[in-house]
Amino acid sequence: MIVVTQLPFVGTLVISFMRWNALDPGNRGFGGLSNYTAAFEDPTLRSSIETTVLLTATVVLVSLLLGLVLALLLDRRFRGRGIVRTMLITPFLVVPAASALLWKHAIYNASYGLLNGTLTWLWSLFGSAHAPQPDWLSTTPLLAVEASLIWQWTPFMMLILLAGLQSRPMDVVEAARVDGASTWQVFRYLTFPHLRRYLELASLLGSIYVVQNFDAVFTLTSGGLGTANLPYAVYRTFYQGHDYGQASAEGVLVVICTILLATFALRTVSSLLREES
Amino acid sequence: MTAATATTRASARRNGALLGLLAWFCGVLFFLPFAWMVLTSLHSESAAATNPPSVGAGLTLQGYREFFGAGTGVSPWPPLINSLTASVASTLLVLLLSIPAAYALSIRPVRKWTDVMFFFLSTRMLPAVAGLLPIYLIAQNAGMLDNIWLLVILYTSMNLPIAVWMMRSFLAEVPKEILEAASIDGAGLPTVLLRIVAPVAMPGIAATALISFIFSWNELLFARVLTGVVAGTAPVFLTGFVTSQGLFLAKVCAAAVCISVPVLVAGFAAQDKLVQGLSLGAVK
């Protein structure tokens, strides 16, 4: 277990202190902190750190909020609930690479995508032939990536929160209702405290996966126009630049960022375990 | 008083119907992009790329025929078989390794088991890119590049921590009395695992297997960097589809649908288990 999961990182750590570019094999050796200073002085890397933080925070928060609303809606009895739930989890099950292609070509495409097609259709209803046809991926690249990721991750949040809602002790809710509590009061003082650990679990798992997102950035924009996140930046230095030392230094930075996130997340999970034992 | 109650009931029913309608609206909204992908895949190339979109004009299976190699000579079967091999083999390995580990951690708690659990979860938090380069170099030296078994090993180690977490919470629900009774009757560890733990924990095992399968089937980064011509998986094939032959919208959509089908079928069939699995078994 340790060998498989931790050894590669030790390798990364070692290589990060070396001068090692596959295109320049003669010049290999100990480089000290040069890779790190280069990484910190690289404005594109700095911007990719900002992008990672912004992308992860936006996607996790918005999909958490949407997921909560959807979970509350689905927690009620209504006709066809099973069908609606099935429709809602579909985005999570579509292969990420496929969903990235879907958004890029079938939805965002400026000349025949669904968004602009709908605009044309709407405008033609009112007799106008000049509907606005924005090129979504170049005018609002980061928003476009975020929207596709929110579409993909909202179902995940919804599923976890729905599980939380359905594990709520109903007798307490009934008792509160009999005592004349309003819907809002029931939510604020009973449902929400119960949901808290599910909200934390959902945001923890969501962050772990979204912070590492590669498929959407790679496919939708190829990291252009300020959408390159850290995983994509490392991929580019490694795969296109062949600068192994530099890529490793960047990888170490990714780990440091994730550790910050993980410390917070682990504290949350530890409260889950304590409750249990 | 009764009249007032009746009015509240009526308005409550009206609210309920409205909320149901809102749920339907959201469901359709989230399903729409996928439905659009399926619909586009059923169009001819010229009908697929129109503005405003044509709905249902000249439906054809041409996109699917071309995806399966008709007229292009590019067969999707090798990457699909690679994906299947990597996902199924790594899922089996994950189960084989995580069940005994989770058993040790839940039923016969070893000392400091919470620390062990944290260690497991922390390994999953290490971003994949941070290990990419050493793995690439090790694979290169071992002659394992472009070899599907390398992905099997990697996917197993990637999914193992989450699997142990999930399995532990599922196994913790196995009643201790039965286990004690069995060991008094002289059953050894393998017998206990196979005869008692496995049947009781079956839903949990299914959920773990499902999630491990989904994550392996969907993985793109490692597959892209570490495989090439021989061992490329379905997602790699899909991203290469666009660049190598220009854009054929209907065909790309057909390919995306086909590659998503195994996960969609598994996910739809096991919705409840998926929920349990995703919440790491936190739902009782």
XYZ file of C-alpha atoms in Angstrom:
561
model
C 0.000 0.000 0.000
C 2.663 2.498 1.049
C 4.892 1.404 -1.808
C 2.260 1.932 -4.462
C 0.683 5.110 -3.159
C 3.517 7.064 -1.584
C 6.633 6.029 -3.464
C 5.714 7.908 -6.644
C 5.444 11.081 -4.613
C 8.875 10.573 -3.061
C 10.094 10.171 -6.630
C 8.424 13.431 -7.561
C 10.031 15.143 -4.574
C 13.512 13.937 -5.568
C 13.115 14.857 -9.215
C 11.783 18.277 -8.283
C 15.262 19.211 -7.054
C 16.957 18.067 -10.247
C 17.761 19.707 -13.542
C 16.151 17.198 -15.868
C 14.733 17.977 -19.257
C 14.151 15.006 -21.547
C 14.964 17.163 -24.572
C 18.364 18.038 -23.099
C 19.648 14.756 -21.627
C 23.269 15.896 -21.243
C 22.377 18.600 -18.739
C 21.058 16.417 -15.938
C 21.983 16.886 -12.300
C 21.223 18.418 -8.956
C 19.516 21.757 -9.403
C 18.668 22.772 -5.884
C 15.692 25.051 -5.614
C 15.932 26.343 -9.174
C 12.799 24.513 -10.296
C 10.843 26.050 -7.452
C 12.044 29.585 -8.066
C 11.270 29.102 -11.748
C 7.803 27.853 -10.847
C 7.123 30.801 -8.574
C 8.395 33.308 -11.124
C 6.248 31.748 -13.846
C 3.157 33.954 -14.209
C 1.206 31.214 -16.001
C 1.681 28.876 -13.052
C 0.593 31.551 -10.623
C -2.537 32.145 -12.668
C -3.203 28.412 -12.834
C -3.162 28.279 -9.024
C -5.748 31.062 -8.939
C -7.799 29.237 -11.569
C -7.710 26.010 -9.580
C -8.948 27.723 -6.433
C -11.647 29.675 -8.268
C -12.797 26.691 -10.323
C -12.951 24.304 -7.374
C -14.665 26.768 -5.046
C -17.280 27.838 -7.602
C -18.085 24.340 -8.797
C -18.285 22.823 -5.315
C -20.349 25.650 -3.805
C -22.820 26.042 -6.667
C -23.351 22.323 -7.145
C -23.704 21.867 -3.386
C -26.407 24.532 -3.278
C -28.219 23.206 -6.351
C -27.845 19.681 -5.022
C -29.449 20.715 -1.737
C -32.425 22.292 -3.505
C -32.867 19.231 -5.726
C -32.524 16.847 -2.779
C -35.219 18.782 -0.869
C -37.490 18.636 -3.933
C -36.907 14.912 -4.376
C -37.476 14.200 -0.702
C -41.196 14.853 -1.247
C -43.679 12.416 -2.663
C -44.840 13.258 -6.166
C -45.807 11.465 -9.336
C -42.852 10.066 -11.258
C -40.259 10.687 -8.550
C -38.228 7.671 -9.636
C -38.049 8.931 -13.215
C -36.981 12.416 -12.122
C -34.262 10.957 -9.899
C -32.985 8.818 -12.754
C -32.914 11.830 -15.079
C -31.070 13.877 -12.453
C -28.258 11.388 -11.879
C -27.566 10.904 -15.591
C -24.932 13.708 -15.819
C -22.855 12.028 -13.113
C -22.846 8.736 -15.018
C -21.815 10.089 -18.420
C -18.078 9.467 -18.942
C -16.370 12.832 -18.147
C -14.419 12.839 -21.396
C -17.698 12.286 -23.260
C -19.515 15.010 -21.379
C -16.677 17.448 -22.066
C -16.952 16.681 -25.792
C -20.725 17.027 -25.597
C -20.494 20.497 -24.057
C -17.759 21.646 -26.369
C -19.259 20.564 -29.669
C -22.976 19.976 -29.242
C -23.777 22.801 -26.819
C -21.203 25.616 -26.839
C -20.280 25.502 -30.527
C -20.836 28.982 -31.959
C -22.242 27.944 -35.328
C -24.390 24.902 -34.563
C -24.373 24.343 -30.779
C -27.592 23.926 -28.839
C -27.233 27.267 -26.999
C -26.892 29.417 -30.091
C -29.377 27.270 -31.965
C -31.940 27.964 -29.278
C -31.160 31.689 -29.472
C -31.709 31.655 -33.253
C -34.969 29.783 -32.798
C -36.181 32.147 -30.065
C -35.334 35.230 -32.129
C -37.002 33.772 -35.212
C -40.192 33.358 -33.181
C -40.276 37.140 -32.974
C -39.430 37.500 -36.638
C -35.813 38.523 -36.204
C -33.058 36.917 -38.245
C -30.241 38.409 -36.211
C -30.003 36.489 -32.976
C -26.847 37.075 -30.907
C -24.426 34.202 -31.505
C -21.700 34.463 -28.859
C -18.737 32.135 -28.994
C -19.171 30.826 -25.447
C -15.810 29.111 -25.162
C -13.805 32.189 -26.087
C -15.901 34.953 -24.532
C -16.589 33.230 -21.181
C -14.147 30.298 -21.103
C -13.921 29.775 -17.352
C -17.676 30.094 -16.918
C -18.184 27.554 -19.694
C -15.893 25.052 -17.979
C -17.589 25.711 -14.643
C -21.086 25.253 -16.064
C -20.227 21.855 -17.526
C -18.611 20.759 -14.257
C -21.563 21.990 -12.204
C -23.859 19.985 -14.483
C -21.685 16.953 -13.820
C -21.256 17.326 -10.044
C -24.686 18.551 -8.884
C -26.136 15.007 -9.107
C -23.302 13.712 -6.916
C -24.069 16.304 -4.230
C -27.792 15.652 -4.590
C -27.375 11.898 -4.064
C -25.380 12.319 -0.864
C -27.762 14.975 0.538
C -30.810 12.928 -0.434
C -29.356 10.003 1.492
C -28.909 12.356 4.427
C -32.485 13.616 4.205
C -33.886 10.129 4.077
C -31.939 9.000 7.115
C -33.484 11.783 9.212
C -35.558 10.570 12.196
C -39.090 11.370 11.036
C -40.761 11.087 14.466
C -38.943 14.204 15.656
C -40.110 16.129 12.580
C -43.677 14.942 13.140
C -43.511 16.020 16.779
C -42.245 19.459 15.789
C -45.049 19.805 13.256
C -47.650 18.890 15.869
C -46.149 21.549 18.118
C -46.793 24.047 15.338
C -43.318 24.503 13.833
C -43.325 26.061 10.372
C -41.656 24.405 7.378
C -38.791 26.881 7.630
C -38.339 26.224 11.349
C -38.259 22.478 10.766
C -35.601 22.976 8.100
C -33.539 25.458 10.115
C -33.531 23.662 13.477
C -33.968 19.979 12.586
C -33.123 19.185 8.982
C -30.134 21.464 8.566
C -28.220 20.352 11.695
C -28.815 16.740 10.686
C -27.660 17.463 7.135
C -24.514 19.261 8.247
C -22.236 16.249 8.240
C -23.623 15.186 4.881
C -22.957 18.656 3.495
C -19.409 18.402 4.812
C -18.888 14.922 3.390
C -20.244 15.988 0.003
C -18.035 19.073 -0.171
C -14.987 17.090 0.969
C -15.364 14.365 -1.661
C -16.414 16.889 -4.305
C -13.356 19.063 -3.654
C -10.979 16.096 -3.831
C -12.250 15.231 -7.292
C -12.851 18.727 -8.706
C -9.442 20.064 -7.625
C -7.875 17.298 -9.719
C -10.096 17.855 -12.726
C -8.303 17.291 -15.970
C -10.838 16.046 -18.519
C -12.972 19.170 -18.785
C -10.089 21.638 -18.971
C -8.171 19.436 -21.393
C -11.105 18.918 -23.753
C -13.061 22.164 -23.568
C -10.350 24.776 -23.795
C -7.018 22.916 -23.720
C -6.152 25.191 -20.854
C -6.368 28.316 -23.015
C -7.718 31.739 -22.035
C -6.970 31.461 -18.339
C -8.674 28.141 -17.748
C -5.519 26.073 -17.152
C -5.753 24.618 -13.652
C -2.820 23.069 -11.798
C -3.266 19.494 -13.024
C -3.385 20.780 -16.595
C -0.327 22.988 -16.042
C 1.671 20.030 -14.732
C 0.491 17.897 -17.635
C 1.646 20.578 -20.080
C 5.096 21.023 -18.542
C 5.552 17.270 -18.462
C 3.947 16.149 -21.713
C 4.729 19.068 -23.995
C 7.715 20.717 -22.325
C 9.338 17.423 -21.282
C 10.837 19.333 -18.368
C 10.685 16.604 -15.740
C 12.299 18.653 -12.971
C 9.998 21.617 -13.478
C 6.905 19.410 -13.738
C 7.821 17.690 -10.482
C 8.272 20.987 -8.680
C 4.812 22.007 -9.882
C 3.442 18.645 -8.777
C 4.826 19.251 -5.283
C 3.048 22.617 -5.240
C -0.208 20.877 -6.164
C 0.287 18.552 -3.220
C 0.882 21.450 -0.833
C -2.358 23.088 -2.003
C -4.239 19.841 -1.599
C -2.803 19.222 1.864
C -4.231 22.558 2.980
C -7.610 21.397 1.732
C -7.155 17.914 3.141
C -6.294 19.013 6.682
C -9.587 20.842 6.842
C -11.401 17.913 5.244
C -9.864 15.288 7.524
C -10.938 17.213 10.586
C -14.493 17.018 9.271
C -14.293 13.304 8.661
C -12.742 12.698 12.039
C -15.885 14.114 13.659
C -17.879 11.588 11.629
C -15.792 8.724 13.000
C -15.922 9.985 16.547
C -19.700 10.050 16.447
C -19.635 6.438 15.385
C -17.229 5.016 17.953
C -61.926 26.083 12.378
C -62.670 23.156 10.075
C -63.036 25.538 7.142
C -59.663 27.057 7.960
C -58.030 23.586 8.150
C -59.589 22.672 4.811
C -58.174 25.841 3.205
C -54.682 25.141 4.581
C -54.899 21.572 3.303
C -55.971 22.737 -0.134
C -53.152 25.266 -0.333
C -50.694 22.660 0.946
C -51.808 20.315 -1.822
C -51.446 23.085 -4.394
C -47.934 23.840 -3.102
C -47.086 20.157 -3.231
C -48.197 19.916 -6.857
C -46.181 23.023 -7.733
C -43.055 21.632 -6.075
C -43.544 18.348 -7.905
C -43.756 20.273 -11.142
C -40.593 22.189 -10.249
C -38.812 18.879 -9.583
C -39.903 17.611 -12.994
C -38.680 20.826 -14.605
C -35.238 20.471 -12.966
C -35.052 16.807 -13.898
C -35.758 17.541 -17.547
C -33.310 20.472 -17.512
C -30.464 18.294 -16.216
C -31.348 15.472 -18.584
C -31.549 17.774 -21.606
C -27.823 17.872 -22.558
C -27.675 14.077 -22.479
C -30.910 13.761 -24.461
C -29.476 16.247 -26.935
C -26.354 14.097 -27.308
C -28.470 11.007 -28.026
C -30.661 12.922 -30.480
C -27.662 14.417 -32.296
C -26.065 10.980 -32.558
C -29.138 9.783 -34.462
C -28.920 12.491 -37.124
C -27.006 12.538 -40.361
C -23.910 14.762 -40.231
C -25.571 17.517 -42.249
C -28.744 17.485 -40.128
C -26.768 17.445 -36.881
C -24.852 20.650 -37.584
C -27.685 23.043 -38.326
C -28.693 26.299 -36.722
C -31.434 26.480 -35.479
C -31.296 22.810 -34.476
C -33.411 20.328 -36.338
C -35.259 17.942 -34.082
C -35.990 14.504 -35.453
C -35.312 15.284 -39.118
C -34.041 12.238 -40.987
C -33.097 9.924 -38.147
C -30.333 7.490 -39.035
C -27.972 5.023 -37.378
C -25.124 6.154 -39.631
C -23.183 7.702 -36.709
C -23.258 4.414 -34.831
C -22.305 2.396 -37.902
C -19.323 4.670 -38.458
C -18.317 4.476 -34.804
C -18.169 0.702 -35.123
C -15.825 1.086 -38.042
C -18.077 1.082 -41.100
C -16.439 3.072 -43.879
C -13.596 4.344 -41.685
C -11.734 1.151 -40.907
C -11.067 2.342 -37.332
C -12.399 -0.258 -34.950
C -13.501 0.841 -31.467
C -13.237 -2.690 -30.120
C -9.568 -2.699 -28.987
C -10.016 0.423 -26.794
C -13.365 -0.833 -25.496
C -11.804 -4.183 -24.595
C -8.864 -2.369 -22.983
C -11.256 -0.321 -20.855
C -13.196 -3.417 -19.906
C -9.999 -5.265 -18.960
C -8.660 -2.380 -16.898
C -11.969 -1.710 -15.121
C -13.024 -5.289 -14.414
C -9.576 -6.561 -13.435
C -8.850 -3.610 -11.155
C -12.320 -3.842 -9.594
C -11.774 -7.535 -8.824
C -8.366 -6.777 -7.320
C -9.852 -3.934 -5.271
C -12.489 -6.276 -3.843
C -9.942 -9.001 -3.172
C -7.740 -6.589 -1.219
C -10.287 -4.313 0.417
C -12.551 -6.977 1.941
C -9.897 -8.538 4.214
C -8.495 -5.075 5.038
C -11.914 -3.705 5.901
C -12.688 -6.879 7.844
C -9.593 -6.362 9.944
C -10.503 -2.723 10.517
C -14.157 -3.174 11.371
C -14.790 -6.530 12.950
C -11.550 -7.121 14.729
C -10.342 -3.554 15.217
C -6.587 -3.332 15.150
C -5.021 -0.775 17.454
C -5.226 2.855 16.325
C -7.696 1.948 13.602
C -8.811 5.550 13.107
C -5.238 6.519 12.250
C -5.090 3.703 9.722
C -8.363 4.892 8.204
C -7.027 8.436 7.892
C -3.898 7.181 6.255
C -6.002 5.361 3.680
C -8.093 8.415 2.886
C -5.096 10.733 2.786
C -3.536 8.674 0.009
C -6.536 9.449 -2.141
C -6.028 13.151 -1.590
C -2.653 13.070 -3.252
C -3.433 14.535 -6.663
C -2.849 12.132 -9.491
C -0.563 14.534 -11.348
C 1.892 14.583 -8.457
C 2.729 10.950 -9.028
C 2.471 11.003 -12.785
C 6.111 11.552 -13.659
C 7.767 8.922 -11.418
C 5.131 6.420 -12.511
C 5.911 7.267 -16.113
C 9.640 6.820 -15.553
C 9.215 3.565 -13.609
C 6.936 2.234 -16.336
C 9.419 3.283 -18.990
C 12.289 1.491 -17.274
C 10.195 -1.596 -16.604
C 9.024 -1.664 -20.218
C 5.420 -1.337 -19.061
C 4.445 1.710 -21.120
C 1.458 1.148 -23.377
C 0.571 -1.953 -21.382
C -2.967 -2.341 -20.065
C -1.808 -4.165 -16.908
C 0.008 -1.048 -15.785
C -3.371 0.718 -15.729
C -4.861 -2.230 -13.839
C -2.250 -1.790 -11.096
C -2.694 1.997 -10.992
C -6.488 1.916 -10.930
C -6.387 -0.684 -8.182
C -4.180 1.488 -6.006
C -6.291 4.567 -6.817
C -9.597 2.975 -5.850
C -8.364 0.911 -2.923
C -8.461 3.659 -0.245
C -12.048 4.671 -1.002
C -13.019 1.000 -1.230
C -11.562 0.217 2.201
C -13.468 3.160 3.666
C -16.725 2.065 2.117
C -16.305 -1.610 2.928
C -15.442 -0.830 6.529
C -18.703 0.966 7.177
C -20.658 -1.793 5.443
C -18.894 -4.593 7.327
C -19.395 -2.799 10.625
C -23.082 -3.629 10.225
C -22.499 -7.388 10.301
C -23.827 -8.571 13.676
C -20.963 -9.576 15.947
C -22.975 -12.384 17.574
C -23.092 -14.434 14.374
C -19.336 -14.137 13.948
C -18.675 -15.244 17.513
C -21.045 -18.174 17.128
C -19.267 -19.216 13.956
C -15.808 -19.073 15.463
C -17.006 -21.098 18.472
C -18.245 -23.713 16.026
C -14.706 -23.880 14.706
C -14.999 -21.951 11.440
C -11.716 -20.535 10.159
C -11.234 -17.024 8.821
C -11.776 -17.920 5.132
C -15.002 -19.751 5.981
C -16.263 -16.847 8.064
C -15.443 -14.361 5.287
C -17.043 -16.434 2.542
C -20.029 -17.932 4.331
C -21.106 -15.201 6.733
C -19.566 -11.826 5.984
C -19.875 -11.921 2.200
C -23.630 -12.666 2.036
C -24.533 -10.071 4.675
C -22.308 -7.401 3.161
C -23.334 -8.154 -0.430
C -25.054 -4.780 -1.076
C -21.954 -3.012 0.224
C -19.678 -5.141 -1.936
C -21.848 -4.336 -4.951
C -21.701 -0.596 -4.215
C -17.926 -0.685 -3.803
C -17.508 -2.651 -7.016
C -19.784 -0.254 -8.888
C -17.907 2.863 -7.819
C -14.517 1.314 -8.455
C -15.721 0.283 -11.930
C -17.074 3.761 -12.714
C -13.885 5.569 -11.667
C -11.659 3.166 -13.625
C -13.824 3.286 -16.732
C -13.893 7.102 -16.679
C -10.193 7.777 -15.978
C -8.423 9.823 -18.639
C -5.180 11.424 -17.386
C -3.124 8.288 -16.636
C -4.559 6.448 -19.599
C -3.590 9.303 -21.901
C -0.035 9.670 -20.667
C 0.824 6.007 -20.097
C -0.802 4.266 -23.028
C -0.389 4.590 -26.740
C -1.416 2.587 -29.734
C -1.946 -0.803 -28.120
C -3.382 -0.132 -24.693
C -5.414 3.044 -25.235
C -8.707 2.993 -23.335
C -12.147 4.131 -24.461
C -11.893 7.720 -23.114
C -8.500 8.128 -24.826
C -10.005 6.778 -28.050
C -12.878 9.225 -27.690
C -10.676 12.318 -27.277
C -8.549 11.160 -30.198
C -11.665 10.733 -32.308
C -12.081 14.449 -32.840
C -8.532 15.416 -33.640
C -7.682 12.572 -35.989
C -10.625 12.823 -38.346
C -11.884 16.369 -38.014
C -15.217 16.976 -36.410
C -18.162 14.813 -37.283
C -20.706 15.818 -34.709
C -23.134 12.916 -35.084
C -20.321 10.374 -35.015
C -18.673 11.946 -31.954
C -22.031 11.942 -30.154
C -22.619 8.309 -31.113
C -19.171 7.445 -29.770
C -19.804 9.370 -26.541
C -23.116 7.565 -26.045
C -21.611 4.120 -26.726
C -18.704 4.685 -24.350
C -21.020 5.948 -21.604
C -23.464 3.036 -21.906
C -21.757 0.556 -19.528
C -21.588 3.106 -16.708
C -25.115 4.390 -17.372
C -26.601 0.894 -17.290
C -24.706 -0.052 -14.127
C -25.581 3.250 -12.446
C -29.278 3.175 -13.317
C -29.607 -0.441 -12.212
C -28.002 0.193 -8.850
C -29.145 3.713 -7.912
C -29.708 2.942 -4.235
C -26.396 1.180 -3.845
C -24.702 4.071 -5.597
C -26.118 6.465 -3.004
C -24.964 4.251 -0.151
C -21.555 3.878 -1.700
C -21.036 7.568 -2.414
C -21.895 8.553 1.119
C -19.215 6.059 2.233
C -21.894 3.975 3.871
C -22.765 6.827 6.229
C -26.449 6.071 5.611
C -27.877 3.467 7.874
